[in-house]
Amino acid sequence: MARVQVVEAVRRRLGVVLAVALGLGALAACTSDDEPAGKPSGLTYLGDEVVDAEESLADADEMWRRAWPTWDQVVAVPDDSRCWFISDDGALQQQGVCGPFRGLGTRAAEWVQVQFTPEAPETGSVRLVPTGLAPVAPGVVRRSLTLVRADGEEGEWDPEVAQPKGWPRTLPAGPTETGPVRRYGAELVARGRVTVGGFVHTVRVVRPRGVQFADRSTYVPRKRQAFVDFRFVPFDSDRAVEAGLAFDQAVRAGEIKLRVSSGGRTWRGVYARPDGDGTATQGQASVVSPPAGLFVLPRWDDPTFTVAVGRQRYPVRLLP
């Protein structure tokens, strides 16, 4: 994926994070006159002592931790990815960075910019409150300066970051052996209703551009391939708990069967819960024997989708 696409994805997805961050800044501003001035850091901002630098970076780290999983693309983010001040011999800039990360198809590690807003707890000292994340603007972040944490640890601008795990892997045509815990760019392609245990469920078939599994391996379809994935949601929200219990019972009993036909070929399987690390939710299918849930079509050739519950069959109609 080209760098400009990565930047656009970052730009689209960071609006919610900015709102959360502004809330954090507002809370920080509503302090009492009796509040201690804060813990000195040995760093300065425009000549004033920076206090509570560890807390500032911890808040920025939390913003970053929440931001990147919401992006509509496959990225590799190292476990030690976090946010940094930018220091010019101990004098901090108003912009820092968070990362590193590496997008699908990009050649090197990348960063996002974190904006710090100065708030003065008393004359001569200042807190730097993180108030937003954004793509790195050309000329704003000076890579000639030093990345630094509150404890003095220095970072490197160009660390080695592996490609997103599993990329560029592809899956063979047919039903897969496991189900996704995350989808990228999922497009709704078919919709219908089924009755499971006396409760109506909406069944939707989505077509992701990429999928990620519990082990964080990521997959993208080959040039002509297409992923399709079945998702079930109770229709009556007031009885969602009861409907979910009935659905789980049907899943455990292997009563929900799926069928996909495309290009003269047909694949069948039994819907099942994921076996992953607990991050998946209802409707994210795993594969048992016979497998089903996530299917890979060799090409998108007017596919048909069918769900069977016991002996009852339900067509899932392709959207126009």
PDB file of C-alpha atoms in Angstrom:
ATOM      1  CA  MET A   1       0.000   0.000   0.000  1.00  0.00           C
ATOM      2  CA  ALA A   2       1.388   3.373  -0.974  1.00  0.00           C
ATOM      3  CA  ARG A   3       2.450   5.811   1.732  1.00  0.00           C
ATOM      4  CA  VAL A   4      -0.225   8.341   0.715  1.00  0.00           C
ATOM      5  CA  GLN A   5      -2.903   5.709   1.441  1.00  0.00           C
ATOM      6  CA  VAL A   6      -1.412   5.113   4.869  1.00  0.00           C
ATOM      7  CA  VAL A   7      -1.497   8.849   5.586  1.00  0.00           C
ATOM      8  CA  GLU A   8      -5.104   9.139   4.427  1.00  0.00           C
ATOM      9  CA  ALA A   9      -6.125   6.181   6.608  1.00  0.00           C
ATOM     10  CA  VAL A  10      -4.443   7.811   9.597  1.00  0.00           C
ATOM     11  CA  ARG A  11      -6.205  11.105   8.846  1.00  0.00           C
ATOM     12  CA  ARG A  12      -9.641   9.469   8.573  1.00  0.00           C
ATOM     13  CA  ARG A  13      -9.364   7.450  11.753  1.00  0.00           C
ATOM     14  CA  LEU A  14      -7.885   9.913  14.226  1.00  0.00           C
ATOM     15  CA  GLY A  15     -10.917  12.185  14.639  1.00  0.00           C
ATOM     16  CA  VAL A  16     -12.394  10.075  17.456  1.00  0.00           C
ATOM     17  CA  VAL A  17      -9.047   9.892  19.198  1.00  0.00           C
ATOM     18  CA  LEU A  18      -8.715  13.679  19.015  1.00  0.00           C
ATOM     19  CA  ALA A  19     -12.058  14.093  20.763  1.00  0.00           C
ATOM     20  CA  VAL A  20     -10.978  11.727  23.540  1.00  0.00           C
ATOM     21  CA  ALA A  21      -7.691  13.545  23.861  1.00  0.00           C
ATOM     22  CA  LEU A  22      -9.367  16.924  24.139  1.00  0.00           C
ATOM     23  CA  GLY A  23     -11.422  15.488  26.969  1.00  0.00           C
ATOM     24  CA  LEU A  24      -8.230  14.477  28.721  1.00  0.00           C
ATOM     25  CA  GLY A  25      -6.882  17.989  28.229  1.00  0.00           C
ATOM     26  CA  ALA A  26     -10.034  19.533  29.680  1.00  0.00           C
ATOM     27  CA  LEU A  27      -9.768  17.341  32.759  1.00  0.00           C
ATOM     28  CA  ALA A  28      -6.161  18.322  33.191  1.00  0.00           C
ATOM     29  CA  ALA A  29      -7.084  21.998  32.969  1.00  0.00           C
ATOM     30  CA  CYS A  30      -9.722  21.746  35.722  1.00  0.00           C
ATOM     31  CA  THR A  31      -7.255  21.533  38.572  1.00  0.00           C
ATOM     32  CA  SER A  32      -7.441  23.047  42.011  1.00  0.00           C
ATOM     33  CA  ASP A  33      -5.321  25.984  43.163  1.00  0.00           C
ATOM     34  CA  ASP A  34      -4.102  23.690  45.936  1.00  0.00           C
ATOM     35  CA  GLU A  35      -2.801  21.041  43.537  1.00  0.00           C
ATOM     36  CA  PRO A  36       0.962  20.462  43.770  1.00  0.00           C
ATOM     37  CA  ALA A  37       2.980  22.103  41.012  1.00  0.00           C
ATOM     38  CA  GLY A  38       4.035  18.726  39.675  1.00  0.00           C
ATOM     39  CA  LYS A  39       7.139  16.587  39.380  1.00  0.00           C
ATOM     40  CA  PRO A  40      10.088  18.324  37.673  1.00  0.00           C
ATOM     41  CA  SER A  41      11.554  16.486  34.690  1.00  0.00           C
ATOM     42  CA  GLY A  42      14.771  18.342  33.909  1.00  0.00           C
ATOM     43  CA  LEU A  43      13.277  19.199  30.514  1.00  0.00           C
ATOM     44  CA  THR A  44      12.092  22.623  29.417  1.00  0.00           C
ATOM     45  CA  TYR A  45       9.532  24.125  27.065  1.00  0.00           C
ATOM     46  CA  LEU A  46      10.097  27.726  25.936  1.00  0.00           C
ATOM     47  CA  GLY A  47      12.341  28.191  28.958  1.00  0.00           C
ATOM     48  CA  ASP A  48       9.871  26.838  31.540  1.00  0.00           C
ATOM     49  CA  GLU A  49      10.412  23.657  33.541  1.00  0.00           C
ATOM     50  CA  VAL A  50       8.279  20.757  32.227  1.00  0.00           C
ATOM     51  CA  VAL A  51       6.505  18.965  35.073  1.00  0.00           C
ATOM     52  CA  ASP A  52       4.687  15.607  35.133  1.00  0.00           C
ATOM     53  CA  ALA A  53       6.368  14.555  31.910  1.00  0.00           C
ATOM     54  CA  GLU A  54       5.833  10.860  32.678  1.00  0.00           C
ATOM     55  CA  GLU A  55       2.091  11.409  33.021  1.00  0.00           C
ATOM     56  CA  SER A  56       1.988  13.390  29.785  1.00  0.00           C
ATOM     57  CA  LEU A  57       3.656  10.590  27.846  1.00  0.00           C
ATOM     58  CA  ALA A  58       1.497   7.958  29.560  1.00  0.00           C
ATOM     59  CA  ASP A  59      -1.622   9.797  28.325  1.00  0.00           C
ATOM     60  CA  ALA A  60      -0.133  10.040  24.843  1.00  0.00           C
ATOM     61  CA  ASP A  61       0.740   6.326  24.902  1.00  0.00           C
ATOM     62  CA  GLU A  62      -2.877   5.519  25.771  1.00  0.00           C
ATOM     63  CA  MET A  63      -4.140   7.654  22.878  1.00  0.00           C
ATOM     64  CA  TRP A  64      -1.778   5.837  20.522  1.00  0.00           C
ATOM     65  CA  ARG A  65      -2.724   2.411  21.905  1.00  0.00           C
ATOM     66  CA  ARG A  66      -6.383   3.123  21.203  1.00  0.00           C
ATOM     67  CA  ALA A  67      -5.845   4.786  17.831  1.00  0.00           C
ATOM     68  CA  TRP A  68      -4.007   2.376  15.584  1.00  0.00           C
ATOM     69  CA  PRO A  69      -6.274  -0.698  16.019  1.00  0.00           C
ATOM     70  CA  THR A  70      -9.154   1.389  14.568  1.00  0.00           C
ATOM     71  CA  TRP A  71      -7.368   2.070  11.282  1.00  0.00           C
ATOM     72  CA  ASP A  72      -8.921   0.593   8.185  1.00  0.00           C
ATOM     73  CA  GLN A  73      -5.746  -1.108   7.035  1.00  0.00           C
ATOM     74  CA  VAL A  74      -3.179  -3.732   7.929  1.00  0.00           C
ATOM     75  CA  VAL A  75      -0.265  -2.395   9.982  1.00  0.00           C
ATOM     76  CA  ALA A  76       2.569  -3.886  11.997  1.00  0.00           C
ATOM     77  CA  VAL A  77       3.018  -2.184  15.376  1.00  0.00           C
ATOM     78  CA  PRO A  78       5.875  -3.431  17.594  1.00  0.00           C
ATOM     79  CA  ASP A  79       5.042  -4.238  21.211  1.00  0.00           C
ATOM     80  CA  ASP A  80       7.288  -1.398  22.405  1.00  0.00           C
ATOM     81  CA  SER A  81       5.689   1.196  20.117  1.00  0.00           C
ATOM     82  CA  ARG A  82       4.904   4.359  22.116  1.00  0.00           C
ATOM     83  CA  CYS A  83       5.091   8.144  22.121  1.00  0.00           C
ATOM     84  CA  TRP A  84       8.134  10.406  22.398  1.00  0.00           C
ATOM     85  CA  PHE A  85       8.962  14.014  23.077  1.00  0.00           C
ATOM     86  CA  ILE A  86      11.223  15.717  20.537  1.00  0.00           C
ATOM     87  CA  SER A  87      14.106  17.417  22.282  1.00  0.00           C
ATOM     88  CA  ASP A  88      16.599  20.043  21.174  1.00  0.00           C
ATOM     89  CA  ASP A  89      19.256  19.602  23.881  1.00  0.00           C
ATOM     90  CA  GLY A  90      16.607  19.322  26.612  1.00  0.00           C
ATOM     91  CA  ALA A  91      14.248  21.934  25.159  1.00  0.00           C
ATOM     92  CA  LEU A  92      11.044  20.190  24.039  1.00  0.00           C
ATOM     93  CA  GLN A  93       9.066  20.894  20.900  1.00  0.00           C
ATOM     94  CA  GLN A  94       5.283  21.229  20.981  1.00  0.00           C
ATOM     95  CA  GLN A  95       5.010  18.277  18.596  1.00  0.00           C
ATOM     96  CA  GLY A  96       6.116  14.766  19.474  1.00  0.00           C
ATOM     97  CA  VAL A  97       5.681  11.478  17.650  1.00  0.00           C
ATOM     98  CA  CYS A  98       4.093   8.089  18.320  1.00  0.00           C
ATOM     99  CA  GLY A  99       5.187   4.822  16.768  1.00  0.00           C
ATOM    100  CA  PRO A 100       6.855   3.294  14.998  1.00  0.00           C
ATOM    101  CA  PHE A 101       4.503   1.312  12.793  1.00  0.00           C
ATOM    102  CA  ARG A 102       4.676  -0.092   9.284  1.00  0.00           C
ATOM    103  CA  GLY A 103       1.793  -0.183   6.828  1.00  0.00           C
ATOM    104  CA  LEU A 104       0.950  -2.909   4.379  1.00  0.00           C
ATOM    105  CA  GLY A 105       3.305  -2.631   1.415  1.00  0.00           C
ATOM    106  CA  THR A 106       5.396   0.250   2.799  1.00  0.00           C
ATOM    107  CA  ARG A 107       9.182   0.067   2.838  1.00  0.00           C
ATOM    108  CA  ALA A 108      10.132   1.459   6.239  1.00  0.00           C
ATOM    109  CA  ALA A 109       8.963   2.447   9.716  1.00  0.00           C
ATOM    110  CA  GLU A 110       6.582   5.394  10.025  1.00  0.00           C
ATOM    111  CA  TRP A 111       5.318   7.729  12.760  1.00  0.00           C
ATOM    112  CA  VAL A 112       2.289   9.803  13.607  1.00  0.00           C
ATOM    113  CA  GLN A 113       2.537  13.254  15.136  1.00  0.00           C
ATOM    114  CA  VAL A 114       1.243  13.919  18.661  1.00  0.00           C
ATOM    115  CA  GLN A 115       0.351  17.503  19.555  1.00  0.00           C
ATOM    116  CA  PHE A 116       1.108  18.691  23.100  1.00  0.00           C
ATOM    117  CA  THR A 117      -0.748  21.682  24.518  1.00  0.00           C
ATOM    118  CA  PRO A 118       1.134  23.615  27.239  1.00  0.00           C
ATOM    119  CA  GLU A 119      -0.719  24.260  30.507  1.00  0.00           C
ATOM    120  CA  ALA A 120       0.955  26.242  33.277  1.00  0.00           C
ATOM    121  CA  PRO A 121       0.348  24.893  36.808  1.00  0.00           C
ATOM    122  CA  GLU A 122       2.314  27.851  38.178  1.00  0.00           C
ATOM    123  CA  THR A 123       4.698  30.544  37.006  1.00  0.00           C
ATOM    124  CA  GLY A 124       7.937  29.073  35.723  1.00  0.00           C
ATOM    125  CA  SER A 125       6.670  25.530  35.049  1.00  0.00           C
ATOM    126  CA  VAL A 126       4.445  23.942  32.449  1.00  0.00           C
ATOM    127  CA  ARG A 127       2.657  20.675  31.714  1.00  0.00           C
ATOM    128  CA  LEU A 128       2.502  19.336  28.160  1.00  0.00           C
ATOM    129  CA  VAL A 129      -0.926  17.744  27.678  1.00  0.00           C
ATOM    130  CA  PRO A 130      -1.399  15.506  24.600  1.00  0.00           C
ATOM    131  CA  THR A 131      -4.403  16.788  22.664  1.00  0.00           C
ATOM    132  CA  GLY A 132      -4.369  15.027  19.309  1.00  0.00           C
ATOM    133  CA  LEU A 133      -2.740  12.658  16.812  1.00  0.00           C
ATOM    134  CA  ALA A 134      -2.278  13.428  13.130  1.00  0.00           C
ATOM    135  CA  PRO A 135      -0.175  12.405  10.131  1.00  0.00           C
ATOM    136  CA  VAL A 136       3.311  13.831  10.252  1.00  0.00           C
ATOM    137  CA  ALA A 137       3.255  17.164   8.417  1.00  0.00           C
ATOM    138  CA  PRO A 138       6.301  17.910   6.234  1.00  0.00           C
ATOM    139  CA  GLY A 139       8.679  20.312   7.950  1.00  0.00           C
ATOM    140  CA  VAL A 140       6.919  20.240  11.322  1.00  0.00           C
ATOM    141  CA  VAL A 141       8.727  17.272  12.849  1.00  0.00           C
ATOM    142  CA  ARG A 142      12.484  17.856  12.732  1.00  0.00           C
ATOM    143  CA  ARG A 143      14.202  14.483  12.474  1.00  0.00           C
ATOM    144  CA  SER A 144      17.549  16.131  13.197  1.00  0.00           C
ATOM    145  CA  LEU A 145      16.429  16.495  16.842  1.00  0.00           C
ATOM    146  CA  THR A 146      16.303  13.795  19.536  1.00  0.00           C
ATOM    147  CA  LEU A 147      13.487  11.468  20.515  1.00  0.00           C
ATOM    148  CA  VAL A 148      13.345  11.329  24.295  1.00  0.00           C
ATOM    149  CA  ARG A 149      11.210   9.856  27.065  1.00  0.00           C
ATOM    150  CA  ALA A 150      10.608  11.397  30.481  1.00  0.00           C
ATOM    151  CA  ASP A 151      13.341   9.257  32.084  1.00  0.00           C
ATOM    152  CA  GLY A 152      15.923  10.411  29.547  1.00  0.00           C
ATOM    153  CA  GLU A 153      15.778   7.332  27.317  1.00  0.00           C
ATOM    154  CA  GLU A 154      16.515   8.255  23.707  1.00  0.00           C
ATOM    155  CA  GLY A 155      14.862   6.679  20.691  1.00  0.00           C
ATOM    156  CA  GLU A 156      15.887   6.179  17.073  1.00  0.00           C
ATOM    157  CA  TRP A 157      14.132   7.698  14.101  1.00  0.00           C
ATOM    158  CA  ASP A 158      14.599   4.767  11.718  1.00  0.00           C
ATOM    159  CA  PRO A 159      14.139   1.528  13.665  1.00  0.00           C
ATOM    160  CA  GLU A 160      13.737  -1.783  11.898  1.00  0.00           C
ATOM    161  CA  VAL A 161      10.055  -2.768  11.793  1.00  0.00           C
ATOM    162  CA  ALA A 162       9.047  -6.005  10.110  1.00  0.00           C
ATOM    163  CA  GLN A 163       6.335  -6.049   7.477  1.00  0.00           C
ATOM    164  CA  PRO A 164       2.837  -6.740   8.833  1.00  0.00           C
ATOM    165  CA  LYS A 165       2.931 -10.311  10.043  1.00  0.00           C
ATOM    166  CA  GLY A 166       1.864 -12.788   7.423  1.00  0.00           C
ATOM    167  CA  TRP A 167       2.043 -10.355   4.519  1.00  0.00           C
ATOM    168  CA  PRO A 168       1.950 -10.924   1.654  1.00  0.00           C
ATOM    169  CA  ARG A 169       0.313 -14.258   2.413  1.00  0.00           C
ATOM    170  CA  THR A 170      -2.754 -15.539   0.629  1.00  0.00           C
ATOM    171  CA  LEU A 171      -5.231 -18.270   1.412  1.00  0.00           C
ATOM    172  CA  PRO A 172      -6.199 -21.093  -0.942  1.00  0.00           C
ATOM    173  CA  ALA A 173      -9.662 -21.012  -2.492  1.00  0.00           C
ATOM    174  CA  GLY A 174     -12.425 -22.453  -0.357  1.00  0.00           C
ATOM    175  CA  PRO A 175     -13.274 -22.261   3.348  1.00  0.00           C
ATOM    176  CA  THR A 176     -10.387 -21.403   5.655  1.00  0.00           C
ATOM    177  CA  GLU A 177      -9.190 -23.292   8.704  1.00  0.00           C
ATOM    178  CA  THR A 178      -9.759 -20.382  11.064  1.00  0.00           C
ATOM    179  CA  GLY A 179     -11.795 -17.209  11.271  1.00  0.00           C
ATOM    180  CA  PRO A 180     -10.780 -13.563  11.387  1.00  0.00           C
ATOM    181  CA  VAL A 181     -10.650 -11.515  14.557  1.00  0.00           C
ATOM    182  CA  ARG A 182     -10.342  -8.340  12.510  1.00  0.00           C
ATOM    183  CA  ARG A 183     -11.330  -7.353   8.991  1.00  0.00           C
ATOM    184  CA  TYR A 184     -10.019  -4.490   6.875  1.00  0.00           C
ATOM    185  CA  GLY A 185     -12.305  -2.577   4.546  1.00  0.00           C
ATOM    186  CA  ALA A 186     -15.216  -5.015   4.908  1.00  0.00           C
ATOM    187  CA  GLU A 187     -17.893  -4.323   2.289  1.00  0.00           C
ATOM    188  CA  LEU A 188     -21.442  -5.598   2.803  1.00  0.00           C
ATOM    189  CA  VAL A 189     -22.312  -7.775  -0.212  1.00  0.00           C
ATOM    190  CA  ALA A 190     -25.314  -9.915   0.834  1.00  0.00           C
ATOM    191  CA  ARG A 191     -28.003  -9.893   3.500  1.00  0.00           C
ATOM    192  CA  GLY A 192     -30.802 -12.111   4.809  1.00  0.00           C
ATOM    193  CA  ARG A 193     -32.585 -13.424   7.903  1.00  0.00           C
ATOM    194  CA  VAL A 194     -32.518 -16.800   9.612  1.00  0.00           C
ATOM    195  CA  THR A 195     -34.327 -18.298  12.585  1.00  0.00           C
ATOM    196  CA  VAL A 196     -32.148 -19.987  15.192  1.00  0.00           C
ATOM    197  CA  GLY A 197     -33.716 -21.484  18.323  1.00  0.00           C
ATOM    198  CA  GLY A 198     -36.911 -19.549  17.736  1.00  0.00           C
ATOM    199  CA  PHE A 199     -35.138 -16.177  17.417  1.00  0.00           C
ATOM    200  CA  VAL A 200     -34.635 -14.206  14.225  1.00  0.00           C
ATOM    201  CA  HIS A 201     -31.066 -13.262  13.327  1.00  0.00           C
ATOM    202  CA  THR A 202     -29.814 -10.994  10.600  1.00  0.00           C
ATOM    203  CA  VAL A 203     -27.102 -12.670   8.562  1.00  0.00           C
ATOM    204  CA  ARG A 204     -24.751 -10.479   6.594  1.00  0.00           C
ATOM    205  CA  VAL A 205     -22.001 -11.511   4.224  1.00  0.00           C
ATOM    206  CA  VAL A 206     -19.090  -9.096   4.055  1.00  0.00           C
ATOM    207  CA  ARG A 207     -16.196  -8.924   1.626  1.00  0.00           C
ATOM    208  CA  PRO A 208     -13.004  -7.784   3.413  1.00  0.00           C
ATOM    209  CA  ARG A 209      -9.949  -6.407   1.627  1.00  0.00           C
ATOM    210  CA  GLY A 210      -7.826  -8.165   4.226  1.00  0.00           C
ATOM    211  CA  VAL A 211      -8.193 -10.210   7.383  1.00  0.00           C
ATOM    212  CA  GLN A 212      -6.176 -10.699  10.551  1.00  0.00           C
ATOM    213  CA  PHE A 213      -6.261 -13.764  12.772  1.00  0.00           C
ATOM    214  CA  ALA A 214      -5.691 -14.250  16.489  1.00  0.00           C
ATOM    215  CA  ASP A 215      -1.940 -14.754  15.992  1.00  0.00           C
ATOM    216  CA  ARG A 216      -1.863 -11.347  14.170  1.00  0.00           C
ATOM    217  CA  SER A 217      -1.059 -12.978  10.834  1.00  0.00           C
ATOM    218  CA  THR A 218      -2.604 -10.939   8.038  1.00  0.00           C
ATOM    219  CA  TYR A 219      -3.860 -11.984   4.635  1.00  0.00           C
ATOM    220  CA  VAL A 220      -4.824 -10.177   1.465  1.00  0.00           C
ATOM    221  CA  PRO A 221      -6.561 -11.807  -1.520  1.00  0.00           C
ATOM    222  CA  ARG A 222      -4.724 -12.511  -4.717  1.00  0.00           C
ATOM    223  CA  LYS A 223      -5.498 -10.337  -7.724  1.00  0.00           C
ATOM    224  CA  ARG A 224      -8.726 -12.122  -8.694  1.00  0.00           C
ATOM    225  CA  GLN A 225      -9.598 -13.624  -5.324  1.00  0.00           C
ATOM    226  CA  ALA A 226     -12.239 -12.344  -2.904  1.00  0.00           C
ATOM    227  CA  PHE A 227     -12.838 -13.022   0.784  1.00  0.00           C
ATOM    228  CA  VAL A 228     -16.396 -13.537   2.012  1.00  0.00           C
ATOM    229  CA  ASP A 229     -17.322 -13.824   5.668  1.00  0.00           C
ATOM    230  CA  PHE A 230     -20.632 -14.592   7.417  1.00  0.00           C
ATOM    231  CA  ARG A 231     -21.795 -12.517  10.409  1.00  0.00           C
ATOM    232  CA  PHE A 232     -24.907 -13.065  12.563  1.00  0.00           C
ATOM    233  CA  VAL A 233     -26.658 -10.472  14.759  1.00  0.00           C
ATOM    234  CA  PRO A 234     -29.911 -10.909  16.754  1.00  0.00           C
ATOM    235  CA  PHE A 235     -32.760  -9.025  15.052  1.00  0.00           C
ATOM    236  CA  ASP A 236     -34.667  -8.160  18.250  1.00  0.00           C
ATOM    237  CA  SER A 237     -32.274  -6.093  20.375  1.00  0.00           C
ATOM    238  CA  ASP A 238     -34.590  -6.344  23.407  1.00  0.00           C
ATOM    239  CA  ARG A 239     -34.098 -10.120  23.445  1.00  0.00           C
ATOM    240  CA  ALA A 240     -30.484 -10.156  22.278  1.00  0.00           C
ATOM    241  CA  VAL A 241     -29.224 -12.053  25.344  1.00  0.00           C
ATOM    242  CA  GLU A 242     -31.758 -14.862  24.961  1.00  0.00           C
ATOM    243  CA  ALA A 243     -31.183 -14.964  21.215  1.00  0.00           C
ATOM    244  CA  GLY A 244     -27.426 -15.121  21.759  1.00  0.00           C
ATOM    245  CA  LEU A 245     -27.729 -18.067  24.138  1.00  0.00           C
ATOM    246  CA  ALA A 246     -29.895 -19.948  21.655  1.00  0.00           C
ATOM    247  CA  PHE A 247     -27.435 -19.119  18.889  1.00  0.00           C
ATOM    248  CA  ASP A 248     -24.505 -20.401  20.959  1.00  0.00           C
ATOM    249  CA  GLN A 249     -26.330 -23.642  21.616  1.00  0.00           C
ATOM    250  CA  ALA A 250     -26.954 -24.119  17.894  1.00  0.00           C
ATOM    251  CA  VAL A 251     -23.302 -23.375  17.148  1.00  0.00           C
ATOM    252  CA  ARG A 252     -22.102 -25.952  19.694  1.00  0.00           C
ATOM    253  CA  ALA A 253     -24.477 -28.510  18.215  1.00  0.00           C
ATOM    254  CA  GLY A 254     -23.149 -27.823  14.712  1.00  0.00           C
ATOM    255  CA  GLU A 255     -26.629 -26.910  13.422  1.00  0.00           C
ATOM    256  CA  ILE A 256     -25.656 -23.840  11.380  1.00  0.00           C
ATOM    257  CA  LYS A 257     -24.377 -24.815   7.941  1.00  0.00           C
ATOM    258  CA  LEU A 258     -23.000 -22.419   5.318  1.00  0.00           C
ATOM    259  CA  ARG A 259     -22.688 -22.782   1.568  1.00  0.00           C
ATOM    260  CA  VAL A 260     -20.983 -20.571  -0.987  1.00  0.00           C
ATOM    261  CA  SER A 261     -21.051 -21.122  -4.746  1.00  0.00           C
ATOM    262  CA  SER A 262     -19.012 -19.169  -7.290  1.00  0.00           C
ATOM    263  CA  GLY A 263     -17.591 -19.860 -10.714  1.00  0.00           C
ATOM    264  CA  GLY A 264     -19.123 -23.325 -10.897  1.00  0.00           C
ATOM    265  CA  ARG A 265     -17.626 -24.451  -7.573  1.00  0.00           C
ATOM    266  CA  THR A 266     -19.325 -24.917  -4.193  1.00  0.00           C
ATOM    267  CA  TRP A 267     -17.935 -24.977  -0.654  1.00  0.00           C
ATOM    268  CA  ARG A 268     -19.785 -26.044   2.491  1.00  0.00           C
ATOM    269  CA  GLY A 269     -19.049 -25.955   6.172  1.00  0.00           C
ATOM    270  CA  VAL A 270     -20.315 -25.647   9.730  1.00  0.00           C
ATOM    271  CA  TYR A 271     -20.344 -22.293  11.489  1.00  0.00           C
ATOM    272  CA  ALA A 272     -18.277 -22.262  14.693  1.00  0.00           C
ATOM    273  CA  ARG A 273     -16.909 -19.942  17.317  1.00  0.00           C
ATOM    274  CA  PRO A 274     -13.284 -18.754  16.999  1.00  0.00           C
ATOM    275  CA  ASP A 275     -10.598 -20.529  18.993  1.00  0.00           C
ATOM    276  CA  GLY A 276      -8.376 -17.434  19.195  1.00  0.00           C
ATOM    277  CA  ASP A 277      -7.222 -15.304  22.093  1.00  0.00           C
ATOM    278  CA  GLY A 278     -10.652 -14.059  23.137  1.00  0.00           C
ATOM    279  CA  THR A 279     -10.563 -10.896  21.040  1.00  0.00           C
ATOM    280  CA  ALA A 280     -13.199 -12.098  18.598  1.00  0.00           C
ATOM    281  CA  THR A 281     -16.896 -11.420  19.157  1.00  0.00           C
ATOM    282  CA  GLN A 282     -20.162 -13.013  18.118  1.00  0.00           C
ATOM    283  CA  GLY A 283     -20.440 -13.405  14.398  1.00  0.00           C
ATOM    284  CA  GLN A 284     -16.717 -13.816  13.754  1.00  0.00           C
ATOM    285  CA  ALA A 285     -16.547 -17.362  12.550  1.00  0.00           C
ATOM    286  CA  SER A 286     -13.866 -19.928  13.050  1.00  0.00           C
ATOM    287  CA  VAL A 287     -13.555 -23.161  11.151  1.00  0.00           C
ATOM    288  CA  VAL A 288     -14.058 -26.688  12.400  1.00  0.00           C
ATOM    289  CA  SER A 289     -14.303 -29.906  10.435  1.00  0.00           C
ATOM    290  CA  PRO A 290     -15.904 -29.502   7.970  1.00  0.00           C
ATOM    291  CA  PRO A 291     -14.631 -25.907   7.890  1.00  0.00           C
ATOM    292  CA  ALA A 292     -16.641 -22.753   7.241  1.00  0.00           C
ATOM    293  CA  GLY A 293     -17.133 -19.134   8.241  1.00  0.00           C
ATOM    294  CA  LEU A 294     -14.556 -17.340   6.128  1.00  0.00           C
ATOM    295  CA  PHE A 295     -14.363 -18.340   2.471  1.00  0.00           C
ATOM    296  CA  VAL A 296     -11.906 -17.461  -0.295  1.00  0.00           C
ATOM    297  CA  LEU A 297     -13.344 -17.303  -3.796  1.00  0.00           C
ATOM    298  CA  PRO A 298     -10.980 -17.833  -6.740  1.00  0.00           C
ATOM    299  CA  ARG A 299     -12.845 -14.966  -8.413  1.00  0.00           C
ATOM    300  CA  TRP A 300     -15.959 -12.885  -7.842  1.00  0.00           C
ATOM    301  CA  ASP A 301     -18.341 -14.616 -10.235  1.00  0.00           C
ATOM    302  CA  ASP A 302     -21.959 -13.875  -9.158  1.00  0.00           C
ATOM    303  CA  PRO A 303     -21.626 -15.885  -5.941  1.00  0.00           C
ATOM    304  CA  THR A 304     -24.604 -17.327  -4.074  1.00  0.00           C
ATOM    305  CA  PHE A 305     -24.829 -17.756  -0.305  1.00  0.00           C
ATOM    306  CA  THR A 306     -27.035 -20.110   1.701  1.00  0.00           C
ATOM    307  CA  VAL A 307     -27.445 -20.687   5.436  1.00  0.00           C
ATOM    308  CA  ALA A 308     -29.084 -23.876   6.720  1.00  0.00           C
ATOM    309  CA  VAL A 309     -30.308 -24.204  10.304  1.00  0.00           C
ATOM    310  CA  GLY A 310     -31.186 -27.834  10.859  1.00  0.00           C
ATOM    311  CA  ARG A 311     -33.330 -28.778   7.876  1.00  0.00           C
ATOM    312  CA  GLN A 312     -34.420 -25.235   7.084  1.00  0.00           C
ATOM    313  CA  ARG A 313     -32.555 -23.402   4.335  1.00  0.00           C
ATOM    314  CA  TYR A 314     -32.327 -19.615   3.992  1.00  0.00           C
ATOM    315  CA  PRO A 315     -30.994 -17.783   0.923  1.00  0.00           C
ATOM    316  CA  VAL A 316     -28.767 -14.780   1.636  1.00  0.00           C
ATOM    317  CA  ARG A 317     -29.394 -12.440  -1.244  1.00  0.00           C
ATOM    318  CA  LEU A 318     -26.623 -10.589  -3.047  1.00  0.00           C
ATOM    319  CA  LEU A 319     -27.086  -6.832  -2.849  1.00  0.00           C
ATOM    320  CA  PRO A 320     -27.627  -5.013  -6.155  1.00  0.00           C
TER     321      PRO A 320
END
